[in-house]
Amino acid sequence: MRSKAPIDEKSRAAEVSKRRVSLHSSKNNSRHSDKYQRILDAAILVIAEHGYFQSRVSEIAERAGVADGTIYLYFKNKEEILRAAITSAFTEFLRRARHELESTSDPVEQLHRLARLHLSALSANKPLAAVFQTELRHSAKFLAEFSRTELKQYFDLIREIVRRGQQAGTFRPGVSDKIVANCFFGALDEMVTSWVLSDHDYPLEGAAVAVADVIISGLKA
Amino acid sequence: MRSKAPIDEKSRAAEVSKRRVSLHSSKNNSRHSDKYQRILDAAILVIAEHGYFQSRVSEIAERAGVADGTIYLYFKNKEEILRAAITSAFTEFLRRARHELESTSDPVEQLHRLARLHLSALSANKPLAAVFQTELRHSAKFLAEFSRTELKQYFDLIREIVRRGQQAGTFRPGVSDKIVANCFFGALDEMVTSWVLSDHDYPLEGAAVAVADVIISGLKA
Amino acid sequence: MRSKAPIDEKSRAAEVSKRRVSLHSSKNNSRHSDKYQRILDAAILVIAEHGYFQSRVSEIAERAGVADGTIYLYFKNKEEILRAAITSAFTEFLRRARHELESTSDPVEQLHRLARLHLSALSANKPLAAVFQTELRHSAKFLAEFSRTELKQYFDLIREIVRRGQQAGTFRPGVSDKIVANCFFGALDEMVTSWVLSDHDYPLEGAAVAVADVIISGLKA
Amino acid sequence: MRSKAPIDEKSRAAEVSKRRVSLHSSKNNSRHSDKYQRILDAAILVIAEHGYFQSRVSEIAERAGVADGTIYLYFKNKEEILRAAITSAFTEFLRRARHELESTSDPVEQLHRLARLHLSALSANKPLAAVFQTELRHSAKFLAEFSRTELKQYFDLIREIVRRGQQAGTFRPGVSDKIVANCFFGALDEMVTSWVLSDHDYPLEGAAVAVADVIISGLKA
DNA sequence: AATGAATGAGTCTTCATTCAT
DNA sequence: GATGAATGAAGACTCATTCAT
C-alpha cells in the first residue's frame, strides 16, 4: 500500500522554477547536446510539476525555449522524453554510486555511503526526485525495461555488498540478500517519497545515517 | 529512486480477467450497492490493467455490465471512481489491521502480524495491489488528501507499536519512530511493488517474516 | 438587428421563484389538468430562467413536483412542452384581446386598448414574457406553425382595426395595414424585450399610451 | 409576444448554400485573417441554418474547409464564434451607419437613411439577418454585454437624431426619445423578422420608406 | 397512473504529432 | 536544422427518453 505524506500543488509549483531551464552550463559543445539537454531538463521540471500524463509537450517545448516541432527532431515521441530523462539521470547516479564505493571495501561503510548518496542526490534536485518517485512507473513497458536494466544494476550493487558482508562475517547469514536489498532500497525510497510529498523542505540527507543504521543493525552478525 | 522489478503488458493482461467482475456474491440485489460495488470492482481491474489515465470510463462500464451513463449515477467523475475504490479497499484493510493487533500486545508480534497482513492482503488481490502500488499518487490533490487521512492512520498504527516497544524496553530507544515506520512501510511496500511488477507469481506472504525480522532486529534493544 | 437592453443571470434568477409552481388554483377539476398545468407552469419558469435548450426536463419535473417519467405521460417530448405552454398562454391572451375590443368600435381606442393589454399581460408575468420574447423562435418548425396560426390571428386583429380606421377616415389611407401592424407590434414587442432584459423592474404598462400615440399619430388622417 | 411569420426547414435550408464559404475575396493569403474570416462566415451560415444550439462545431469546420481542431486556434470555444461573428458584423454596420449620417443633418432624412440602411444591410445577407433576428439572445451573459455595448451605440444614434429633431422644432417635444428609439428600432426589427421567416423572398428595402414614414409622421410637430 | 433508475447516442474540446516553409 | 500552424483521433460526460415495477 504505497503512497506517502501529503503533497500539494502549491508547494510543488513553488519549488519548480517556471523560467526556462539552464541547469547545465551552456557550453554548447555540440549542436545536438544543447537543445537535447535543455529539452530533458525542461521535461523533468514540467513532469515534476504536472505528472507525465498531464504534462503537455508544448509546455516542455516552451520551457526548453524551442518550437513544438523541434522536440520531434530529438525524440521519437512524448514517452521517449520521459524515458531518456530518467535513464540519463539514473545512469549518472549509478556512475557516482560506483565511484563512491571504490574508496572503501567495508560493507557497513559502503551501505552508509550508498544511503547518503541516494538521499543527497535526490535531495539536490527535488523535481528530479518527484519524477523518480511518482512518474517512473506509468508506462508498463518502459518500467519493465527500466527495472530489468538500469534499476537492476543498483539492486545488484546493494546485494553484492550484502553478500560480501555475509561472507566476511560482518552480516549474519541466513538473510536473503534480495530481501535485504528490497528493505534497504524500500526504506530509502520511502524516505524520499515522504520528503517529496511534504510541504516543508526539511533536510533529507540527515536521515541517511538513521535509516542505514536500522537496516545494518538488523543485519549485524 | 522508486521503481521496481519488471512488469510487462502481457503478464499483467493475463492476470487480469477480462470477464465481467463478480467478486462479490451477487445475492445483494439492492440496485444501488450492487452496481456501485460492481463498478468499483471493475474499475480496479481496468485501472490495474491500463493505469488510471489510460483507462476508459466506457471500459469500466462495460466490465461492470452497465451503460456508460450509469457510472455517473454513482460517481461524480472518473477521478471519484479511483478515489472511492482506493479508499474503500484501504478502509477495509485498516479495519482488519486494527482487529489483528487487538489479540496481542507484544510489539514484536504486532509488527509481525502487520507485515503478514500487509503482504497477504495485497497478495490476495493482485489487481488491487497494482492500483495501490502505481495509481495511488496520480492526482496530487487526491494523494495529499489520502496521505493526510487514511494512510496516516496506518503510519500512526506502526509508530505507536514502535513507541510502546521502546517504552517497554523491547526496542532500543534513540531511533525515531517516524523513521522506523518509514523503513517498515517502505520495506514492505517495496516487496509488494517487486511482486506486482514480476512475471512469475511467487508467494508474497512468505517474505513477511524475513522483512519483519530485518527491521525488528534493527530495533532490538 | 434584434436584441435588447441587458439582462443578467441574477435578476432573472431572482424574479423566478424556485419553489414549486402553484400559479393556478389547484381545484383539480380533472385528474389531467392538475399535473398537466403544473408541468406547463413549471416549464415556463424553467425555460424563462435558462432558455429552452439549456432547460432540463428533469428540472421541469422537479419544479412541477412530478417524476421525470410522468412528463412523458402528458407530453410527447420536450419540444411539445414548450409548444403547449406558449400556445396555451397565447390563446388565453387572444381571448382577452378579442373581449377587450368588443366594448368599443373606435379604432383609436381599440389600438390603445390593445397596446395596454399587450404590455400589461406580459408585464404581469415576467417569466412568461421572457419566454415569449426569447424562446418562441427556437424550433423552426414550431415557429412556422405558430406564426401561421396563433400569431397570425393577432396580426389580423391589428390589421382589421387599421383597415376600418382607414375606411372610417380616421386613419390616412395609403399606408399598408400590414406594415402598420408590423410597426405597432414591433414597437410594443421592443418595449417588452427591453423590459425583460432590464435589471430594474420599471412599470411597463405606462409606456402603452406613449407607444400607441407615436403609431397612431403617424396614422392620423 | 415576439415571434413572426412562418419559417420552415426547407426554405431555410434552400436559401443557405451548403458549399464552402467564399464570401470574401480570397486574395488575402495571410493565414490568420483568411481562416479566421472563413470560420466566421461558415459559422453564420451554419447557425442561420440550424440555430446556435443545434449547430455542430464540426459542421462549421467542414464548411470553412478546416479541421475541427483549427477552430480552436482562432476561437476559445463555440460561444466565442457566435460572439465574434455577431460583433464583427454589427461593428461594420455601425461604421456604415455613422458614415451614412454624416452627409446630411436633417433629422427626417437621417431617420430615412437609417431605416434604409438597416433593411438593406440585413436584406443583403439573409443568413446574417437570421442570426441577428434569432440567435443573438441565447446567452444571457453575451446578450447583456452586447446590449450594453454595441447595440446601445445604435440606440444612442437614433435617440440623438430624435433629440436634435425636437430641439430644431421638426419633431414635437413631449415624446421620450427612448420610447421613439424603441418604436423605430422595433418596427424595423419586426420587418426584418417577418422577412427572415417568410418563404418568398420579397424585397425588404422597399418597406423602409413606409416604416420610417409611420414613425416620422408620429413625431412631426 | 406514477415512478426514477437506467440507458446510450451525441459532441465539444484537447493535444500529440506532422510537414510545408 | 527549426518552426509552429494545422491536423484529426479520441473520450469524458450529459440528458432526453424508456420501461420494469
Short mmCIF file of C-alpha atoms in Angstrom, two decimals, chain C residues 1-9 12 50 53-54 89-90 93 117-118 121-122 132-141 143-148 151 154-155 172 175 178-187 189-194 197 202 206-207 210-211 213-219, chain D residues 1-9 12 50 53-54 89-90 93 117-118 121-122 132-141 143-148 151 154-155 172 175 178-187 189-194 197 202 206-207 210-211 213-219:
data_model
loop_
_atom_site.label_atom_id
_atom_site.label_comp_id
_atom_site.label_asym_id
_atom_site.label_seq_id
_atom_site.Cartn_x
_atom_site.Cartn_y
_atom_site.Cartn_z
CA MET C 1 -30.86 43.69 -35.77
CA ARG C 2 -32.90 42.47 -32.92
CA SER C 3 -31.66 42.31 -29.39
CA LYS C 4 -32.25 44.49 -26.45
CA ALA C 5 -31.17 46.00 -23.22
CA PRO C 6 -29.12 43.97 -20.78
CA ILE C 7 -30.27 41.01 -18.81
CA ASP C 8 -28.18 39.37 -16.26
CA GLU C 9 -28.45 35.99 -14.63
CA ARG C 12 -33.56 36.64 -13.93
CA HIS C 50 -32.35 29.02 -18.55
CA PHE C 53 -32.08 24.47 -24.92
CA GLN C 54 -30.46 24.83 -21.56
CA ALA C 89 -50.80 31.21 -22.84
CA PHE C 90 -51.21 32.91 -26.17
CA PHE C 93 -54.22 36.28 -24.45
CA LEU C 117 -53.34 44.72 -22.84
CA HIS C 118 -50.20 43.62 -24.67
CA ALA C 121 -50.46 40.91 -19.88
CA LEU C 122 -46.77 40.28 -20.25
CA PHE C 132 -42.29 34.90 -25.50
CA GLN C 133 -39.53 37.35 -26.21
CA THR C 134 -36.72 34.89 -26.48
CA GLU C 135 -37.70 31.26 -26.73
CA LEU C 136 -40.57 31.34 -29.12
CA ARG C 137 -38.45 31.01 -32.21
CA HIS C 138 -36.09 28.17 -31.50
CA SER C 139 -37.75 25.41 -33.30
CA ALA C 140 -38.14 26.40 -36.89
CA LYS C 141 -40.98 24.03 -37.46
CA LEU C 143 -42.32 28.78 -35.04
CA ALA C 144 -43.56 28.28 -38.56
CA GLU C 145 -46.69 26.70 -37.24
CA PHE C 146 -47.18 29.24 -34.51
CA SER C 147 -46.69 32.20 -36.79
CA ARG C 148 -49.01 30.74 -39.36
CA LEU C 151 -49.72 34.83 -34.04
CA TYR C 154 -53.17 38.68 -33.54
CA PHE C 155 -51.75 40.41 -36.58
CA ARG C 172 -55.00 58.23 -43.60
CA VAL C 175 -50.34 53.08 -45.64
CA LYS C 178 -49.57 45.02 -42.94
CA ILE C 179 -46.75 47.47 -42.44
CA VAL C 180 -48.68 49.31 -39.77
CA ALA C 181 -49.35 46.06 -37.98
CA ASN C 182 -45.65 45.30 -38.11
CA CYS C 183 -44.81 48.71 -36.73
CA PHE C 184 -47.38 48.50 -33.98
CA PHE C 185 -46.45 45.01 -32.96
CA GLY C 186 -42.73 45.64 -33.39
CA ALA C 187 -42.81 48.74 -31.24
CA ASP C 189 -42.54 43.96 -28.77
CA GLU C 190 -39.41 46.02 -28.47
CA MET C 191 -40.76 47.67 -25.33
CA VAL C 192 -41.32 44.27 -23.79
CA THR C 193 -37.92 42.95 -24.77
CA SER C 194 -36.20 45.97 -23.27
CA LEU C 197 -33.78 42.28 -20.37
CA TYR C 202 -39.92 49.55 -14.06
CA GLY C 206 -47.05 53.10 -18.51
CA ALA C 207 -45.42 53.02 -21.92
CA ALA C 210 -46.79 56.72 -25.48
CA VAL C 211 -46.16 53.90 -27.92
CA ASP C 213 -49.54 57.62 -29.58
CA VAL C 214 -46.49 57.52 -31.79
CA ILE C 215 -48.00 54.93 -34.07
CA ILE C 216 -51.48 56.44 -34.07
CA SER C 217 -50.20 59.92 -34.73
CA GLY C 218 -48.36 58.51 -37.68
CA LEU C 219 -51.64 57.11 -38.91
CA MET D 1 -45.26 38.38 -27.68
CA ARG D 2 -42.49 38.04 -30.10
CA SER D 3 -42.46 35.66 -32.94
CA LYS D 4 -43.09 36.17 -36.56
CA ALA D 5 -44.14 34.90 -39.89
CA PRO D 6 -43.52 31.28 -40.77
CA ILE D 7 -40.21 29.72 -41.47
CA ASP D 8 -39.79 26.15 -42.36
CA GLU D 9 -36.77 23.96 -42.56
CA ARG D 12 -34.21 27.90 -44.78
CA HIS D 50 -29.71 25.17 -37.57
CA PHE D 53 -27.54 25.24 -30.08
CA GLN D 54 -28.16 22.79 -32.85
CA ALA D 89 -20.84 42.17 -38.47
CA PHE D 90 -22.53 44.68 -36.22
CA PHE D 93 -22.88 48.01 -39.69
CA LEU D 117 -29.51 51.00 -44.27
CA HIS D 118 -30.97 48.81 -41.56
CA ALA D 121 -27.82 45.67 -44.82
CA LEU D 122 -29.68 42.71 -43.46
CA PHE D 132 -29.33 38.60 -35.78
CA GLN D 133 -33.04 38.05 -35.50
CA THR D 134 -32.96 34.74 -33.73
CA GLU D 135 -29.64 33.77 -32.24
CA LEU D 136 -28.45 36.97 -30.74
CA ARG D 137 -30.22 36.49 -27.45
CA HIS D 138 -29.37 32.98 -26.42
CA SER D 139 -26.65 33.55 -23.98
CA ALA D 140 -27.88 35.86 -21.29
CA LYS D 141 -24.38 36.99 -20.46
CA LEU D 143 -26.63 39.43 -24.81
CA ALA D 144 -26.20 41.56 -21.73
CA GLU D 145 -22.75 42.51 -22.91
CA PHE D 146 -23.83 43.10 -26.48
CA SER D 147 -26.80 45.21 -25.48
CA ARG D 148 -24.73 47.23 -23.11
CA LEU D 151 -26.39 47.75 -29.60
CA TYR D 154 -27.10 52.12 -32.30
CA PHE D 155 -29.88 53.17 -29.96
CA ARG D 172 -42.86 67.58 -31.47
CA VAL D 175 -42.22 62.24 -26.65
CA LYS D 178 -36.03 56.45 -25.62
CA ILE D 179 -39.53 55.35 -26.50
CA VAL D 180 -39.20 56.65 -30.02
CA ALA D 181 -35.96 54.78 -30.46
CA ASN D 182 -37.70 51.65 -29.28
CA CYS D 183 -40.55 52.18 -31.72
CA PHE D 184 -38.24 52.93 -34.61
CA PHE D 185 -35.94 50.01 -33.94
CA GLY D 186 -38.82 47.70 -33.05
CA ALA D 187 -40.70 48.47 -36.22
CA ASP D 189 -36.72 44.82 -36.45
CA GLU D 190 -40.16 43.38 -36.90
CA MET D 191 -39.98 43.94 -40.63
CA VAL D 192 -36.75 42.01 -40.78
CA THR D 193 -38.05 39.17 -38.68
CA SER D 194 -41.11 38.80 -40.84
CA LEU D 197 -39.25 33.91 -41.50
CA TYR D 202 -39.73 39.77 -51.28
CA GLY D 206 -38.91 48.78 -50.17
CA ALA D 207 -40.51 48.86 -46.74
CA ALA D 210 -43.17 53.23 -45.33
CA VAL D 211 -41.89 52.32 -41.90
CA ASP D 213 -42.95 57.45 -42.62
CA VAL D 214 -45.20 55.97 -39.96
CA ILE D 215 -42.75 56.72 -37.20
CA ILE D 216 -41.76 60.14 -38.54
CA SER D 217 -45.36 61.18 -39.06
CA GLY D 218 -45.97 60.27 -35.48
CA LEU D 219 -43.15 62.56 -34.49
#
